[in-house]
XYZ file of N, CA and C in Angstrom:
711
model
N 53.908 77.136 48.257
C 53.455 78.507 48.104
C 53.348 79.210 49.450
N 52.510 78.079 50.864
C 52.408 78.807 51.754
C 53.815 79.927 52.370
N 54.964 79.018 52.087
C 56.521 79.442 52.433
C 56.756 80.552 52.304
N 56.370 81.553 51.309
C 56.562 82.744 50.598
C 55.394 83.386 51.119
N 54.871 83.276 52.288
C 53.914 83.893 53.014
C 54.429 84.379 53.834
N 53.658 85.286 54.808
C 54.039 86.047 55.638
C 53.231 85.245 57.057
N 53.246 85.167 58.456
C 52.475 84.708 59.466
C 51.008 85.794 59.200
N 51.416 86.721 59.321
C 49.897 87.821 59.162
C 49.348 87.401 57.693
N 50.146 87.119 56.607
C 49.047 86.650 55.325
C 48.392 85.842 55.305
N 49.247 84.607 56.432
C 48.643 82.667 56.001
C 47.137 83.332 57.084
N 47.910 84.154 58.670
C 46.325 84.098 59.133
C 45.015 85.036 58.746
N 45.608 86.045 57.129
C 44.192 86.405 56.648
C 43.721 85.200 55.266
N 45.077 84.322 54.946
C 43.864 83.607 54.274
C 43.073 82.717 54.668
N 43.595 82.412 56.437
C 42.500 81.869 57.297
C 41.429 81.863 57.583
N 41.617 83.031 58.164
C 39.931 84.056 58.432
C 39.328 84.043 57.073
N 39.834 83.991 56.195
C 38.884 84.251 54.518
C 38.385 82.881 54.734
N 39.136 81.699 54.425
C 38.904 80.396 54.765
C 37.463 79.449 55.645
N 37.601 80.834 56.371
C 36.606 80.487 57.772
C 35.456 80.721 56.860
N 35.499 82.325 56.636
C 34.342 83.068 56.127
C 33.641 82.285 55.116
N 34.484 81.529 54.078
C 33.836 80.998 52.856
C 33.667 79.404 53.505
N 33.955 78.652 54.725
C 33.780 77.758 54.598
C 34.320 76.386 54.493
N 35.984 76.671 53.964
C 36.451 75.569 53.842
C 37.425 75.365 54.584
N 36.811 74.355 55.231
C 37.417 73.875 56.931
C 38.525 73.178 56.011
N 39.088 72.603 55.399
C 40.364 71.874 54.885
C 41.675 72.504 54.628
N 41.047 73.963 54.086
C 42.039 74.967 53.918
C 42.071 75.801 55.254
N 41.162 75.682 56.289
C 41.463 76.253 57.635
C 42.290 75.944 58.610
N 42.432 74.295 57.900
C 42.886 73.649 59.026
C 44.544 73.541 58.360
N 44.584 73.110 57.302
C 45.974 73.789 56.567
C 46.752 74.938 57.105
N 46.109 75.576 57.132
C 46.877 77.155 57.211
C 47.066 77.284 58.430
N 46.244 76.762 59.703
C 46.349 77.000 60.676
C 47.227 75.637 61.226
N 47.977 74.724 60.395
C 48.571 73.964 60.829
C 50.209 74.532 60.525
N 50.631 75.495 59.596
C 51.472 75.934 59.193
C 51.740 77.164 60.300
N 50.746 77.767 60.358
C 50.825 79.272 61.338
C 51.141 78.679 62.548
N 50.834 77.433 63.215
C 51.472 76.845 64.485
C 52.964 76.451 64.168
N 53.098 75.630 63.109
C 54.388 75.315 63.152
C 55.330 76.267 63.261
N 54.878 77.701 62.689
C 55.518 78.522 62.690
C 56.204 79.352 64.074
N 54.915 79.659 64.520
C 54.585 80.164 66.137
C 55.306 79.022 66.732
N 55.324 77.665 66.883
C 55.898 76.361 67.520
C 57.661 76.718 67.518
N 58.529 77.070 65.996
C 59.213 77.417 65.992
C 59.858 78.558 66.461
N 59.125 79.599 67.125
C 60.002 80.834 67.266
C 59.702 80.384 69.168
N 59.403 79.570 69.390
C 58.687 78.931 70.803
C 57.633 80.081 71.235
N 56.244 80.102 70.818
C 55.762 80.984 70.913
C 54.468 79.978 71.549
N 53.141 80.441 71.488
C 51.882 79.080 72.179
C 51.186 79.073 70.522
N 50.881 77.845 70.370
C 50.140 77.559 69.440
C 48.854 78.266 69.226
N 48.376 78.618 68.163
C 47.285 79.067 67.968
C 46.364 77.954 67.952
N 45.333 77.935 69.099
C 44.331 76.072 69.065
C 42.648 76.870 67.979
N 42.508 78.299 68.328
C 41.616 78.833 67.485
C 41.715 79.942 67.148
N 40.981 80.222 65.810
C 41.114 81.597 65.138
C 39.553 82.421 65.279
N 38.566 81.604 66.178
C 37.205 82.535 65.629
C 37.137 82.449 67.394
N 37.807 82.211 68.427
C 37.283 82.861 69.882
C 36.745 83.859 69.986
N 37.438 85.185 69.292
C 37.388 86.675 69.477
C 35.852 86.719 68.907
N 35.322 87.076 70.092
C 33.292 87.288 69.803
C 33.360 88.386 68.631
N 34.259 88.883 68.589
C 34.374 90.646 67.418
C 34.261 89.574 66.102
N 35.524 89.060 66.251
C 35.869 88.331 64.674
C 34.647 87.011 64.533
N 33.709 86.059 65.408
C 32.812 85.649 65.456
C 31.918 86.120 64.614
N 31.351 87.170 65.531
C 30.562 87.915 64.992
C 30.732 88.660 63.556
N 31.608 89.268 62.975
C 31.720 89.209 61.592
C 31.899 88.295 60.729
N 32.357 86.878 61.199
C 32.056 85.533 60.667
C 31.221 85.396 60.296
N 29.831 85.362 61.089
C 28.390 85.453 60.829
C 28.013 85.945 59.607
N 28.265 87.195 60.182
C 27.766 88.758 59.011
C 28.298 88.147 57.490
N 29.508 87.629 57.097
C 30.189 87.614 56.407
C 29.383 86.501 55.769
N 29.338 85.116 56.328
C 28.689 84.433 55.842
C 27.100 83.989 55.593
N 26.212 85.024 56.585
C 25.598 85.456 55.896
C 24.922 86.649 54.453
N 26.199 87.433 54.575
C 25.686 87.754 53.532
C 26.456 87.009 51.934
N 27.548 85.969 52.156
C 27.516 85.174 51.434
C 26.344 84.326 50.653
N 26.015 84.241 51.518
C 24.395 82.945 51.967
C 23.330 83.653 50.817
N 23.554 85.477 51.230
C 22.201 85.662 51.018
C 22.638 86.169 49.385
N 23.857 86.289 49.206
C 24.127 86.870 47.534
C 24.458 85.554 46.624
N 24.455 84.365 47.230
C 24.306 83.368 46.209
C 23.312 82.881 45.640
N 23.369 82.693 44.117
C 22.251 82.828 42.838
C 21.221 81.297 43.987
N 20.214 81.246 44.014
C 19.355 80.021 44.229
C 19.149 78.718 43.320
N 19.560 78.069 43.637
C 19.218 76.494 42.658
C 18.208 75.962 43.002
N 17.221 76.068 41.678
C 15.987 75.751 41.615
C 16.041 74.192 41.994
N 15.195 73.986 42.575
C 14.631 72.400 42.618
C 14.389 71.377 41.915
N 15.366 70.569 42.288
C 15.466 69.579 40.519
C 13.940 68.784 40.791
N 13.463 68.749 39.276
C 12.002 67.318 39.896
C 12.415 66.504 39.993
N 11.393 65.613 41.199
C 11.976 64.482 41.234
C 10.937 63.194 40.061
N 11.651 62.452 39.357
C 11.113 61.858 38.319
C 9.741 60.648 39.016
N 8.488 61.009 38.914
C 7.933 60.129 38.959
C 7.665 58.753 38.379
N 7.428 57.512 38.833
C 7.308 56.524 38.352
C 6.007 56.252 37.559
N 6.014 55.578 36.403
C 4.586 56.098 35.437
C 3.854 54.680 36.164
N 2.727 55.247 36.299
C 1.470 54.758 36.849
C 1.231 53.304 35.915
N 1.179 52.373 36.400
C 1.147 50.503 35.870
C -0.174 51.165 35.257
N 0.009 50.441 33.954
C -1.046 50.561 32.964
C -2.369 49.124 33.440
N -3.684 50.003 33.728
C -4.681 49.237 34.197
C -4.875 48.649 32.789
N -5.883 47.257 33.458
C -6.433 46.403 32.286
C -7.626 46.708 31.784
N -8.234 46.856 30.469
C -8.779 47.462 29.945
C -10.434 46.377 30.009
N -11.466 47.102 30.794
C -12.649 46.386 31.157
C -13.229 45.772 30.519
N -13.458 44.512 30.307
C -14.352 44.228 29.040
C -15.805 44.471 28.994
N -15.684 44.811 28.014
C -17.380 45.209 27.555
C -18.604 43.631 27.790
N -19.608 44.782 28.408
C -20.416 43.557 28.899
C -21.665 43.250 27.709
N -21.710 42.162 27.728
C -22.396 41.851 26.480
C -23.671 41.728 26.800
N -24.331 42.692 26.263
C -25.742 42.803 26.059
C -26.777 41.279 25.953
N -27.481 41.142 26.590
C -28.236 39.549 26.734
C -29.610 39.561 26.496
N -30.457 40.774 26.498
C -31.888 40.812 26.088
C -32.869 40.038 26.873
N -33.530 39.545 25.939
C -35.226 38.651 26.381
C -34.647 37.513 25.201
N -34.480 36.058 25.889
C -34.635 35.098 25.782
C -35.017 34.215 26.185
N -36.445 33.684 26.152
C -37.381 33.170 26.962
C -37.910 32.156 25.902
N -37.931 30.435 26.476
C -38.317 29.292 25.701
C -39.532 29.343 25.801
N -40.232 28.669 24.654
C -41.724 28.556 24.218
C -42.357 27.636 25.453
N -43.981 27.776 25.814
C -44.341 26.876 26.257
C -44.724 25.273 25.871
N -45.390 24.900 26.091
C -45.747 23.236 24.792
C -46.793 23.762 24.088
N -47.828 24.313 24.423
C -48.206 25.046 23.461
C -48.648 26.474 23.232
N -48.949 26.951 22.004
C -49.464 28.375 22.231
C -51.003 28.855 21.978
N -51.593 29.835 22.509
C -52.710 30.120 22.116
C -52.900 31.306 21.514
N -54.360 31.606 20.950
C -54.911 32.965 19.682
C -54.768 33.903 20.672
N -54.307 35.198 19.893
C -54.615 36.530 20.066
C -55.714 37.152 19.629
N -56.701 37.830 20.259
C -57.899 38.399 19.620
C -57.476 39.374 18.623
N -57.798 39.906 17.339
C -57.220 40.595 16.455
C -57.461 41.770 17.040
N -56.691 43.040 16.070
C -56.799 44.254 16.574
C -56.387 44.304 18.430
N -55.714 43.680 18.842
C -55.101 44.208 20.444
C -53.478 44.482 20.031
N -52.946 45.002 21.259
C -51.697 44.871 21.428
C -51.209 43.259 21.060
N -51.590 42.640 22.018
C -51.170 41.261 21.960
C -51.025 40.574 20.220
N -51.772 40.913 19.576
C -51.850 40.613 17.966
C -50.903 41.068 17.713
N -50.861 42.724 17.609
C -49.634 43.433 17.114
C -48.296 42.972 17.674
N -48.149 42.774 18.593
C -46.746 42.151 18.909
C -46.254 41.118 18.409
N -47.892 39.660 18.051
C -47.110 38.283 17.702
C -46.650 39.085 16.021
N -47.322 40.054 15.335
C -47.518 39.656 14.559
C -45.900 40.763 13.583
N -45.594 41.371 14.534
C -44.283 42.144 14.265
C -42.563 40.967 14.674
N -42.964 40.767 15.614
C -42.170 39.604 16.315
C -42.143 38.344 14.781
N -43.246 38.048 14.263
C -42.858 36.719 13.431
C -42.724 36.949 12.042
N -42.201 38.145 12.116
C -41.134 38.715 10.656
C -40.328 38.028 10.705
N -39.909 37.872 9.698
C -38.385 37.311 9.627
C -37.568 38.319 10.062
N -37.497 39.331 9.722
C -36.541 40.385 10.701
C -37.025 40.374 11.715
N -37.856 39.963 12.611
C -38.241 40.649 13.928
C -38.628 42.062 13.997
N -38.591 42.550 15.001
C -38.797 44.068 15.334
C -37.841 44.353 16.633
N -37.711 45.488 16.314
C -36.551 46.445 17.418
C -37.179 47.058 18.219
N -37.023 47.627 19.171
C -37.983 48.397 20.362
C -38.189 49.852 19.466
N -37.648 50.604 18.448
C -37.849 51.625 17.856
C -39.470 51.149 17.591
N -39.460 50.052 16.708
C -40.050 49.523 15.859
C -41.469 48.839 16.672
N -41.423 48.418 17.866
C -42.022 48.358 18.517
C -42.757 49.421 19.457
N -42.319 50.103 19.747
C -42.426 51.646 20.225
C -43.680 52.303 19.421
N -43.377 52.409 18.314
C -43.663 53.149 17.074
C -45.135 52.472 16.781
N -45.070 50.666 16.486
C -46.313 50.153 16.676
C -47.194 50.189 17.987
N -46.635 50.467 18.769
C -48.039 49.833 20.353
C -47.994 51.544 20.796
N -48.130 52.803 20.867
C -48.301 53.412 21.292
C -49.705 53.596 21.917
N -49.506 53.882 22.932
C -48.727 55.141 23.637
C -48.313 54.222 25.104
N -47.796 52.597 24.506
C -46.841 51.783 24.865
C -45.300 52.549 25.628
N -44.672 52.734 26.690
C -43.679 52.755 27.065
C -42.568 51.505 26.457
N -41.547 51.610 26.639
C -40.064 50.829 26.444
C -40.168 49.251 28.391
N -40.624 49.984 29.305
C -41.200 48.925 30.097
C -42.230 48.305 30.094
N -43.391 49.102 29.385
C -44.380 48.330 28.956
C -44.269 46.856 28.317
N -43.668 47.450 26.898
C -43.348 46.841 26.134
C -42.286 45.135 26.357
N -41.459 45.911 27.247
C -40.966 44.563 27.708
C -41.850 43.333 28.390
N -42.443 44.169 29.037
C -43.672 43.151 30.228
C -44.086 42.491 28.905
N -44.655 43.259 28.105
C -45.403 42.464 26.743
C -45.049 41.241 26.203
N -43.229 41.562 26.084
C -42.579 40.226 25.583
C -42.904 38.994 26.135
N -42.511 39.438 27.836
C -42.428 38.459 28.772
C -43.458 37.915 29.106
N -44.105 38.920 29.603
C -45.586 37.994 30.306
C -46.646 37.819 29.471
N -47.264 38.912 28.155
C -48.251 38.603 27.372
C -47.480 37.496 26.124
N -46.508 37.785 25.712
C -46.270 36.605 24.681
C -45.895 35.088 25.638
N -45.473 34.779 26.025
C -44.981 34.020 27.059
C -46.304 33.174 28.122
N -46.197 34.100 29.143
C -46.949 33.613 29.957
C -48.404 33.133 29.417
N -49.344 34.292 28.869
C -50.466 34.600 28.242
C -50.377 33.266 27.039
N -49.682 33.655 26.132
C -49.995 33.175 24.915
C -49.072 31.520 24.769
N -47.914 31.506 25.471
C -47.123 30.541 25.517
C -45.717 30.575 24.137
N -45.822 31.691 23.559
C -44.617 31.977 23.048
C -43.321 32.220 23.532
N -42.681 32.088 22.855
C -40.859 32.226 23.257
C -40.377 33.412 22.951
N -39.135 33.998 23.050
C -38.460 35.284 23.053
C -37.210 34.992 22.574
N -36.880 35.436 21.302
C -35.010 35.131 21.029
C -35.032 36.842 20.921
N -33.200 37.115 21.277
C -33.336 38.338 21.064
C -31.425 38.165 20.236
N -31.485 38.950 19.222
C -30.481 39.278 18.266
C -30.020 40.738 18.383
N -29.179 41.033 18.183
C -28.296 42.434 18.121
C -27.852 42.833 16.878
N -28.484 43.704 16.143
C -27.933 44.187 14.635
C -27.954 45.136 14.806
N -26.699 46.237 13.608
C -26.773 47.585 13.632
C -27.642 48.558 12.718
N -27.681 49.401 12.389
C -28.505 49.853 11.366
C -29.028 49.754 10.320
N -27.558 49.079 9.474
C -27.510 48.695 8.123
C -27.983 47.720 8.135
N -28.037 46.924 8.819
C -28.423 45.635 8.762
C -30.087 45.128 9.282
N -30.649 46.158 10.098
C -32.230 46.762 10.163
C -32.783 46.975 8.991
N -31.610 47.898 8.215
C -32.309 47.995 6.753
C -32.478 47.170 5.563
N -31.563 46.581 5.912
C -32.020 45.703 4.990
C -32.877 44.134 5.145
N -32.968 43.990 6.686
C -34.270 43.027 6.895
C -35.678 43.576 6.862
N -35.933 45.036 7.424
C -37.218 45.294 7.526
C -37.247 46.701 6.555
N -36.571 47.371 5.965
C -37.134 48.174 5.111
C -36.676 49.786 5.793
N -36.885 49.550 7.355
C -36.183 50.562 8.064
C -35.779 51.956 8.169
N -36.056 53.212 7.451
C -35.499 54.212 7.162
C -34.176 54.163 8.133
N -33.789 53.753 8.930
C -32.531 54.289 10.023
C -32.715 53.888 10.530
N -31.661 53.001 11.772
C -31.601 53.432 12.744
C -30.084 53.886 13.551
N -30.043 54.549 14.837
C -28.782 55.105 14.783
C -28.584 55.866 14.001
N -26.916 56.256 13.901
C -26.870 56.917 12.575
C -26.783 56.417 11.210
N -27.293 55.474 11.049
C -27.519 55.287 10.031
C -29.016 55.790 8.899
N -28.888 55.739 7.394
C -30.442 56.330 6.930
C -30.467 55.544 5.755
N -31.126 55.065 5.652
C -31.826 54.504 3.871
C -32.889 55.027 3.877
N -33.168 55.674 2.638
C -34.133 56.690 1.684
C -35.173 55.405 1.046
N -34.451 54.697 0.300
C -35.113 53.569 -0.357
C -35.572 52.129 0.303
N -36.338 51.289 -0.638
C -36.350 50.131 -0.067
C -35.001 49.354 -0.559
N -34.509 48.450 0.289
C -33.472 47.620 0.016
C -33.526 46.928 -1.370
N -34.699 46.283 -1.757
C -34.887 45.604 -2.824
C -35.484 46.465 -3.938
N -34.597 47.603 -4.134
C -34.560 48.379 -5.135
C -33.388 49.325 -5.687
N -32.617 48.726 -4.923
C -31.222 48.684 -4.899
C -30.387 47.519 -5.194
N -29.390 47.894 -5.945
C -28.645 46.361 -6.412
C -27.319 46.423 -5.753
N -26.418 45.481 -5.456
C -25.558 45.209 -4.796
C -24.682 46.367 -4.503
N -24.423 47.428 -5.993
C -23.289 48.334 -5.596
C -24.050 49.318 -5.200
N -24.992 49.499 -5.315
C -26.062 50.602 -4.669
C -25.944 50.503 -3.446
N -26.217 49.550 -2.967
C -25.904 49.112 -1.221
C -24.696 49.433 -0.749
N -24.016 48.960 -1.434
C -22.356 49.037 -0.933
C -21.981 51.155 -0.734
N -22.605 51.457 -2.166
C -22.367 52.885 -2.081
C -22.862 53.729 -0.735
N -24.003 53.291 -0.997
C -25.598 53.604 0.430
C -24.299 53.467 1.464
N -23.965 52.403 1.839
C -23.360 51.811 3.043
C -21.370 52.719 3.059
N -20.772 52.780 1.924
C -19.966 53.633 1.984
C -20.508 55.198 2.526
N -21.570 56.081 1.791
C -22.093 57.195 2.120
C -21.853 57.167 3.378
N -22.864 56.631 4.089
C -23.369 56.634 5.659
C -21.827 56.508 6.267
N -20.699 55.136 6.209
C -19.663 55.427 7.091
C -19.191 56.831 6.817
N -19.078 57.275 5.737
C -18.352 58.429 5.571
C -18.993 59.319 6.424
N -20.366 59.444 6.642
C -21.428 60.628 7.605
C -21.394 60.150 8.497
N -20.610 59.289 9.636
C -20.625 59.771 10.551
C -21.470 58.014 11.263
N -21.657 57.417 9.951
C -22.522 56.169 10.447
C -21.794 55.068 11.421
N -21.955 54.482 12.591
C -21.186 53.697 13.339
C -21.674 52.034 13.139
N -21.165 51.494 12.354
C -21.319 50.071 12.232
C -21.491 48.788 13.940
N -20.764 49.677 14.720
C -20.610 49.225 15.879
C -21.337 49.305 17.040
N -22.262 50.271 16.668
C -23.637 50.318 17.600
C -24.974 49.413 17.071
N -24.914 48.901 17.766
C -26.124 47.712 17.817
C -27.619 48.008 18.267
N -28.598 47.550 17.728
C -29.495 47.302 18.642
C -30.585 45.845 19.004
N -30.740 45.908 19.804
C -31.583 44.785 20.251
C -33.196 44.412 19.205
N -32.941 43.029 18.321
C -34.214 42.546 18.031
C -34.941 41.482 17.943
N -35.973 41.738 18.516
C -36.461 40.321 19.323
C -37.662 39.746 18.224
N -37.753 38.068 18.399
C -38.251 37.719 17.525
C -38.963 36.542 18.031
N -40.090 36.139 17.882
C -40.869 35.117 18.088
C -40.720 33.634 18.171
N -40.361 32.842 19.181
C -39.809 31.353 19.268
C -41.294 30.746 19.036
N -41.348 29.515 18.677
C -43.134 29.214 18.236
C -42.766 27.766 19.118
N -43.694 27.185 19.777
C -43.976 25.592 20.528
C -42.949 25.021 19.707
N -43.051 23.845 19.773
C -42.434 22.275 18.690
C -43.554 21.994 18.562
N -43.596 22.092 16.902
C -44.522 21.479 16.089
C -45.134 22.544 15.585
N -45.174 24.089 15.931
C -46.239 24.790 15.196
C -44.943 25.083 14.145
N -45.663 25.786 12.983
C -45.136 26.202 12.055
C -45.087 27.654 11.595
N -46.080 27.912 12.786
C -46.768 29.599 12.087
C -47.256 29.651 12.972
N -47.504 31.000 13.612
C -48.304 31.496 14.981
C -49.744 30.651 14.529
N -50.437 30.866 15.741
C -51.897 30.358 15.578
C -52.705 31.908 15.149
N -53.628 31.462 14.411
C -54.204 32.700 13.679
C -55.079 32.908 14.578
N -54.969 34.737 14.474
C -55.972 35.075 15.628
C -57.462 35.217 15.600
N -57.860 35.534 16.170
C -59.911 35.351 16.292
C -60.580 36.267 16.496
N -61.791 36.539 16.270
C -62.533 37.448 16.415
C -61.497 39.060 16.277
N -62.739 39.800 16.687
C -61.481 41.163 16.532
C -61.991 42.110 18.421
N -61.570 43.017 18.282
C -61.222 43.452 19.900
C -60.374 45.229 19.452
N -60.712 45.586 20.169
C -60.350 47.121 20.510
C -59.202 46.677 20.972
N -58.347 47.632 20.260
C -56.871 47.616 20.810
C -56.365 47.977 22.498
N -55.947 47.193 22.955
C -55.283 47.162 24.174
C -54.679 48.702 24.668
């Protein structure tokens, strides 16, 4: 194609060449425009952008190339997904478990100390609600000291402590609730599907089977069978 050119055409599609950039086709054309010039014995052309004039509109030219081409947004670069951490295990609640002494001694009736053996050696035990509720105007640290040092130390009783959820409060001690859970009735006035219903109701409201609470219950010496009965009576603690 170049052949059917003219020397003045090949060196404006040079200069265009320049302007846009592509040194492959610059160097083409300007290898033909020598051979040409070489042939008529003329001096080779070694450059086409010396002339500071034609330079300088080089510039111009390719900057305003520069500045009328559309912008290509920034590709993202794909982050790597974050290593899946291991999931903490839940720490298991441990309470007041404290072994009996060899033996135990009376609580004066009517104290705190009574009221505690005597909630503690339910067969359900008692819950700190439940405890709370009896020893006022007892604190939740109070109350603990109570376990520890008045049943224990004082008296020589033991401490087991169990974890049940609501439903299961209710039906050892009678319980209206706890958590979200609620029984209206006593357990033993209800028959099996009554319970089950009771116990459907509540999951449906919102009741969480999976929240627990702590209830502690009375360890007795070896050999007693039954707290020691208490004595005389006494103003409550």
């Amino acid at each position: 194609m170049m052949e059917n050119l003219t020397t003045a055409q090949l060196k404006e599609q040079a200069h265009e060449a320049i302007r846009t950039g592509d040194r492959k086709k610059v160097a083409t054309l300007t290898g033909e425009i020598n051979s040409r010039i070489a042939a008529k014995g003329g001096k080779p052309v070694k450059a086409l952008t010396k002339d500071p004039a034609k330079l300088a509109a080089l510039k111009a030219d390719r900057a305003r190339i520069k500045q009328d081409a559309p912008e290509v947004a920034p590709q993202p670069v794909a982050q790597p997904a974050p290593a899946a951490q291991p999931k903490a295990k839940a720490r298991k609640p441990r309470g007041i478990n404290i072994a009996p002494k060899k033996e135990a001694r009376a609580c004066r009736a009517g104290t705190k100390q009574a009221t505690l053996v005597d909630l503690l050696s339910r067969a359900g035990g008692a819950s700190m609600a439940e405890l709370r509720e009896a020893l006022r105007p007892w604190k939740d640290v109070t109350i603990k000291s109570g376990l520890s040092w008045d049943m224990n130390h004082q008296k020589g009783y033991g401490i087991r402590t169990t974890f049940e959820n609501g439903y299961q409060r209710w039906l050892a001690t009678d319980y209206a609730g706890m958590g979200t859970f609620r029984g209206d009735s006593h357990p033993d006035d209800n028959t099996e599907e009554q319970k089950a219903a009771l116990l459907a109701d509540n999951l449906a409201n919102g009741y969480d089977p999976e929240e627990v609470f702590a209830v502690y219950h009375l360890v007795l010496p070896a050999g007693l069978k039954a707290p020691v009965p208490h004595t005389g009576g006494g103003v409550a603690e």
